[in-house]
Amino acid sequence: MTRLRVRRGWSRTRGGSRTSDTAPRPYRGASKDPSFRRSLALFRAFLHEQDDPSACYELLARDSVDQVEAYDGPVAGRTVVDVGGGSGCFTEEFRRRGAQAYLFEPDMAELGPKPTDGAVIADGYLLPLYDGVADVTFSSNVLEHVADPQTFVSELVRVTRPGGLIYLSFTNWLSPWGGHEWAPWHYLGAERARARYRRRTGKAAKHTLGENLFAVHIGPTLRQVRARDDVRVVSARSRYWPFLAETVVKAPGIREVATWNLLLILRRCPR
């Protein structure tokens, strides 16, 4: 077994193989097209995110890896880098399907009491990896938590091999869930929403705008990604919508509210 190529000065994780630069055909066992049943199941799970996070994120992990396989074929035997994957639900689901998956998380607290085997504490702006080591680079709901999204995206691209896939999703600020635990009251202002959360729950909110949550918008993000010459946008779509998932993202203004969560599927361009 080969090793994931890690930059000198960082501990190595057990690792992975590389596949050819030729993208496989779409995997027939997973569908790109969402359904009402799927969207309803995810919505119900999100309603219980606070009281049953394991069930919520295990379902989301299965759904997310289904989406990766729909665009890039089975992940078995491939090297996957999960950036900001928290407790490791996504990493574990990739491993269950045979991928050689590695978790890189900047916040020790997010790993939980039993961190995923081989997890590495690392900043998403500067991953301890050589260029082009990943067949799939995966980032779920992290972009809204970084102060410099462009640098973060550049790092995801850097560690992805030419022809490899980048899965990037985030909750945009004007989404009904944009304020996270204090949504949808963020529409009335972040401080007012945080104060309401404290009054209602008796505890401080986890997120603070400008510290660990940032107002990231769909329009500017799409323009920045499309202006890059090192990736090709395969799909820009609502992650959870049951219909017209790509169409809603094409409507300026409306998309900032209606998309809820933007999913970008990117392909690293050949050198």
mmCIF file of C-alpha atoms in Angstrom, residues 23-230:
data_model
loop_
_atom_site.group_PDB
_atom_site.id
_atom_site.type_symbol
_atom_site.label_atom_id
_atom_site.label_comp_id
_atom_site.label_asym_id
_atom_site.label_seq_id
_atom_site.Cartn_x
_atom_site.Cartn_y
_atom_site.Cartn_z
ATOM 1 C CA ALA A 23 -12.592 10.603 -15.492
ATOM 2 C CA PRO A 24 -14.768 7.502 -15.092
ATOM 3 C CA ARG A 25 -18.282 7.334 -16.450
ATOM 4 C CA PRO A 26 -21.097 8.398 -14.103
ATOM 5 C CA TYR A 27 -21.987 5.712 -11.606
ATOM 6 C CA ARG A 28 -25.442 4.347 -12.422
ATOM 7 C CA GLY A 29 -26.115 3.366 -8.835
ATOM 8 C CA ALA A 30 -26.434 6.980 -7.671
ATOM 9 C CA SER A 31 -28.641 9.719 -9.082
ATOM 10 C CA LYS A 32 -27.762 13.351 -9.682
ATOM 11 C CA ASP A 33 -31.449 14.191 -9.741
ATOM 12 C CA PRO A 34 -33.008 14.772 -6.316
ATOM 13 C CA SER A 35 -36.465 13.607 -5.327
ATOM 14 C CA PHE A 36 -39.145 14.858 -2.953
ATOM 15 C CA ARG A 37 -38.588 11.803 -0.742
ATOM 16 C CA ARG A 38 -34.872 12.546 -0.462
ATOM 17 C CA SER A 39 -35.391 16.256 0.228
ATOM 18 C CA LEU A 40 -38.051 15.551 2.846
ATOM 19 C CA ALA A 41 -35.835 13.008 4.623
ATOM 20 C CA LEU A 42 -32.932 15.482 4.740
ATOM 21 C CA PHE A 43 -35.178 18.296 5.947
ATOM 22 C CA ARG A 44 -36.582 16.154 8.751
ATOM 23 C CA ALA A 45 -33.061 15.173 9.764
ATOM 24 C CA PHE A 46 -31.968 18.815 9.879
ATOM 25 C CA LEU A 47 -34.839 19.628 12.229
ATOM 26 C CA HIS A 48 -33.190 17.258 14.713
ATOM 27 C CA GLU A 49 -29.597 18.345 14.096
ATOM 28 C CA GLN A 50 -29.259 19.734 17.614
ATOM 29 C CA ASP A 51 -30.838 16.802 19.506
ATOM 30 C CA ASP A 52 -29.716 13.929 17.255
ATOM 31 C CA PRO A 53 -26.652 15.090 15.292
ATOM 32 C CA SER A 54 -25.351 11.574 14.593
ATOM 33 C CA ALA A 55 -28.473 10.498 12.694
ATOM 34 C CA CYS A 56 -28.568 13.809 10.834
ATOM 35 C CA TYR A 57 -24.972 13.732 9.648
ATOM 36 C CA GLU A 58 -24.867 10.018 8.886
ATOM 37 C CA LEU A 59 -27.811 10.517 6.514
ATOM 38 C CA LEU A 60 -26.161 13.586 4.999
ATOM 39 C CA ALA A 61 -22.900 11.673 4.572
ATOM 40 C CA ARG A 62 -24.601 8.845 2.671
ATOM 41 C CA ASP A 63 -26.387 11.352 0.470
ATOM 42 C CA SER A 64 -23.212 13.342 -0.194
ATOM 43 C CA VAL A 65 -21.145 10.330 -1.210
ATOM 44 C CA ASP A 66 -24.018 9.283 -3.473
ATOM 45 C CA GLN A 67 -23.649 12.660 -5.171
ATOM 46 C CA VAL A 68 -19.886 12.274 -5.544
ATOM 47 C CA GLU A 69 -20.362 8.856 -7.135
ATOM 48 C CA ALA A 70 -23.049 10.211 -9.450
ATOM 49 C CA TYR A 71 -20.533 12.633 -10.939
ATOM 50 C CA ASP A 72 -17.306 10.682 -10.627
ATOM 51 C CA GLY A 73 -18.030 6.972 -10.389
ATOM 52 C CA PRO A 74 -17.471 4.588 -7.453
ATOM 53 C CA VAL A 75 -15.025 5.869 -4.853
ATOM 54 C CA ALA A 76 -13.650 2.435 -3.987
ATOM 55 C CA GLY A 77 -9.848 2.398 -4.144
ATOM 56 C CA ARG A 78 -9.585 6.138 -4.623
ATOM 57 C CA THR A 79 -7.905 8.765 -2.446
ATOM 58 C CA VAL A 80 -10.348 11.214 -0.845
ATOM 59 C CA VAL A 81 -9.361 14.286 1.171
ATOM 60 C CA ASP A 82 -12.130 15.551 3.471
ATOM 61 C CA VAL A 83 -11.416 19.147 4.482
ATOM 62 C CA GLY A 84 -13.244 20.430 7.554
ATOM 63 C CA GLY A 85 -15.234 17.245 8.031
ATOM 64 C CA GLY A 86 -15.699 17.728 11.780
ATOM 65 C CA SER A 87 -16.551 14.500 13.580
ATOM 66 C CA GLY A 88 -15.648 12.411 10.533
ATOM 67 C CA CYS A 89 -19.058 11.193 9.324
ATOM 68 C CA PHE A 90 -18.166 11.936 5.704
ATOM 69 C CA THR A 91 -14.720 10.364 5.982
ATOM 70 C CA GLU A 92 -16.192 7.217 7.517
ATOM 71 C CA GLU A 93 -18.818 6.923 4.766
ATOM 72 C CA PHE A 94 -16.139 7.217 2.072
ATOM 73 C CA ARG A 95 -14.175 4.479 3.853
ATOM 74 C CA ARG A 96 -17.235 2.234 4.091
ATOM 75 C CA ARG A 97 -17.416 2.378 0.315
ATOM 76 C CA GLY A 98 -13.793 1.405 -0.093
ATOM 77 C CA ALA A 99 -12.115 4.784 -0.485
ATOM 78 C CA GLN A 100 -8.830 5.657 1.178
ATOM 79 C CA ALA A 101 -10.199 8.730 2.913
ATOM 80 C CA TYR A 102 -8.415 11.221 5.176
ATOM 81 C CA LEU A 103 -9.868 13.890 7.430
ATOM 82 C CA PHE A 104 -8.237 17.304 7.876
ATOM 83 C CA GLU A 105 -9.971 19.430 10.523
ATOM 84 C CA PRO A 106 -8.714 22.717 12.020
ATOM 85 C CA ASP A 107 -10.767 22.637 15.221
ATOM 86 C CA MET A 108 -9.911 19.985 17.805
ATOM 87 C CA ALA A 109 -13.293 20.444 19.476
ATOM 88 C CA GLU A 110 -15.125 19.546 16.256
ATOM 89 C CA LEU A 111 -13.482 16.100 16.210
ATOM 90 C CA GLY A 112 -15.466 15.099 19.281
ATOM 91 C CA PRO A 113 -14.451 12.697 22.056
ATOM 92 C CA LYS A 114 -13.572 9.867 19.645
ATOM 93 C CA PRO A 115 -11.809 11.350 16.601
ATOM 94 C CA THR A 116 -11.823 9.439 13.341
ATOM 95 C CA ASP A 117 -8.765 7.223 12.989
ATOM 96 C CA GLY A 118 -5.932 9.081 11.282
ATOM 97 C CA ALA A 119 -7.562 12.532 11.548
ATOM 98 C CA VAL A 120 -5.121 15.414 11.149
ATOM 99 C CA ILE A 121 -5.440 18.849 12.749
ATOM 100 C CA ALA A 122 -4.758 21.177 9.838
ATOM 101 C CA ASP A 123 -5.790 24.576 8.519
ATOM 102 C CA GLY A 124 -7.767 24.471 5.277
ATOM 103 C CA TYR A 125 -5.736 27.433 4.014
ATOM 104 C CA LEU A 126 -2.532 25.381 4.204
ATOM 105 C CA LEU A 127 -3.084 21.640 4.017
ATOM 106 C CA PRO A 128 -0.041 19.467 4.868
ATOM 107 C CA LEU A 129 -0.219 17.711 1.493
ATOM 108 C CA TYR A 130 1.752 17.755 -1.730
ATOM 109 C CA ASP A 131 0.130 18.960 -4.940
ATOM 110 C CA GLY A 132 -2.305 16.665 -6.708
ATOM 111 C CA VAL A 133 -2.538 13.841 -4.163
ATOM 112 C CA ALA A 134 -6.354 13.529 -4.085
ATOM 113 C CA ASP A 135 -8.668 11.907 -6.587
ATOM 114 C CA VAL A 136 -11.571 13.600 -4.781
ATOM 115 C CA THR A 137 -11.348 16.652 -2.534
ATOM 116 C CA PHE A 138 -14.465 17.069 -0.437
ATOM 117 C CA SER A 139 -15.681 20.055 1.589
ATOM 118 C CA SER A 140 -19.174 20.164 3.057
ATOM 119 C CA ASN A 141 -20.511 23.349 4.654
ATOM 120 C CA VAL A 142 -17.120 24.841 5.434
ATOM 121 C CA LEU A 143 -16.784 27.802 3.064
ATOM 122 C CA GLU A 144 -19.134 30.003 5.116
ATOM 123 C CA HIS A 145 -16.831 29.518 8.096
ATOM 124 C CA VAL A 146 -13.636 30.848 6.490
ATOM 125 C CA ALA A 147 -12.689 34.505 6.218
ATOM 126 C CA ASP A 148 -10.938 34.084 2.851
ATOM 127 C CA PRO A 149 -12.987 31.774 0.608
ATOM 128 C CA GLN A 150 -10.771 32.293 -2.461
ATOM 129 C CA THR A 151 -7.638 31.093 -0.693
ATOM 130 C CA PHE A 152 -9.540 28.134 0.747
ATOM 131 C CA VAL A 153 -10.800 27.103 -2.707
ATOM 132 C CA SER A 154 -7.298 27.484 -4.144
ATOM 133 C CA GLU A 155 -5.996 25.033 -1.565
ATOM 134 C CA LEU A 156 -8.697 22.490 -2.425
ATOM 135 C CA VAL A 157 -7.720 22.785 -6.070
ATOM 136 C CA ARG A 158 -4.001 22.490 -5.339
ATOM 137 C CA VAL A 159 -4.255 19.128 -3.588
ATOM 138 C CA THR A 160 -6.534 17.652 -6.287
ATOM 139 C CA ARG A 161 -4.896 15.781 -9.155
ATOM 140 C CA PRO A 162 -5.511 16.926 -12.750
ATOM 141 C CA GLY A 163 -8.825 15.387 -13.810
ATOM 142 C CA GLY A 164 -9.852 14.933 -10.176
ATOM 143 C CA LEU A 165 -13.133 16.053 -8.644
ATOM 144 C CA ILE A 166 -13.792 18.799 -6.091
ATOM 145 C CA TYR A 167 -17.048 18.665 -4.139
ATOM 146 C CA LEU A 168 -17.708 22.033 -2.488
ATOM 147 C CA SER A 169 -20.919 23.037 -0.757
ATOM 148 C CA PHE A 170 -21.840 25.874 1.570
ATOM 149 C CA THR A 171 -24.839 27.575 3.138
ATOM 150 C CA ASN A 172 -25.043 31.052 1.652
ATOM 151 C CA TRP A 173 -25.788 33.968 3.961
ATOM 152 C CA LEU A 174 -29.230 34.865 2.590
ATOM 153 C CA SER A 175 -30.408 31.268 2.720
ATOM 154 C CA PRO A 176 -33.171 30.626 5.297
ATOM 155 C CA TRP A 177 -30.460 28.639 7.138
ATOM 156 C CA GLY A 178 -27.751 31.257 6.610
ATOM 157 C CA GLY A 179 -27.616 32.213 10.277
ATOM 158 C CA HIS A 180 -27.195 28.583 11.309
ATOM 159 C CA GLU A 181 -28.525 28.021 14.831
ATOM 160 C CA TRP A 182 -29.997 31.547 14.981
ATOM 161 C CA ALA A 183 -31.693 31.360 11.545
ATOM 162 C CA PRO A 184 -33.976 32.667 10.128
ATOM 163 C CA TRP A 185 -33.708 35.662 12.453
ATOM 164 C CA HIS A 186 -30.415 36.637 10.803
ATOM 165 C CA TYR A 187 -32.564 38.454 8.230
ATOM 166 C CA LEU A 188 -33.205 41.032 10.974
ATOM 167 C CA GLY A 189 -29.505 41.362 11.774
ATOM 168 C CA ALA A 190 -26.871 39.082 13.232
ATOM 169 C CA GLU A 191 -26.653 40.664 16.667
ATOM 170 C CA ARG A 192 -30.407 40.747 17.106
ATOM 171 C CA ALA A 193 -30.607 37.095 16.042
ATOM 172 C CA ARG A 194 -27.849 36.075 18.475
ATOM 173 C CA ALA A 195 -29.554 37.923 21.323
ATOM 174 C CA ARG A 196 -32.827 36.187 20.566
ATOM 175 C CA TYR A 197 -31.080 32.812 20.557
ATOM 176 C CA ARG A 198 -29.619 33.494 24.011
ATOM 177 C CA ARG A 199 -32.997 34.529 25.393
ATOM 178 C CA ARG A 200 -34.692 31.452 23.947
ATOM 179 C CA THR A 201 -32.099 28.838 24.901
ATOM 180 C CA GLY A 202 -30.326 30.394 27.865
ATOM 181 C CA LYS A 203 -26.904 29.915 26.263
ATOM 182 C CA ALA A 204 -24.638 31.786 23.875
ATOM 183 C CA ALA A 205 -24.810 30.963 20.188
ATOM 184 C CA LYS A 206 -21.959 28.900 18.751
ATOM 185 C CA HIS A 207 -21.468 31.184 15.769
ATOM 186 C CA THR A 208 -20.546 34.860 15.626
ATOM 187 C CA LEU A 209 -20.687 36.772 12.362
ATOM 188 C CA GLY A 210 -17.217 37.888 11.341
ATOM 189 C CA GLU A 211 -15.456 35.410 13.643
ATOM 190 C CA ASN A 212 -16.500 31.860 12.750
ATOM 191 C CA LEU A 213 -19.364 32.592 10.357
ATOM 192 C CA PHE A 214 -19.158 34.836 7.295
ATOM 193 C CA ALA A 215 -21.644 36.271 4.834
ATOM 194 C CA VAL A 216 -20.771 34.314 1.692
ATOM 195 C CA HIS A 217 -22.999 34.908 -1.343
ATOM 196 C CA ILE A 218 -23.694 32.773 -4.409
ATOM 197 C CA GLY A 219 -23.192 35.372 -7.162
ATOM 198 C CA PRO A 220 -19.653 36.452 -6.171
ATOM 199 C CA THR A 221 -18.644 32.846 -5.447
ATOM 200 C CA LEU A 222 -19.765 31.671 -8.896
ATOM 201 C CA ARG A 223 -17.951 34.529 -10.613
ATOM 202 C CA GLN A 224 -14.744 33.807 -8.730
ATOM 203 C CA VAL A 225 -14.820 30.079 -9.484
ATOM 204 C CA ARG A 226 -15.721 30.543 -13.156
ATOM 205 C CA ALA A 227 -12.873 33.019 -13.574
ATOM 206 C CA ARG A 228 -10.305 30.385 -12.564
ATOM 207 C CA ASP A 229 -8.275 28.655 -15.257
ATOM 208 C CA ASP A 230 -7.401 25.598 -13.150
#
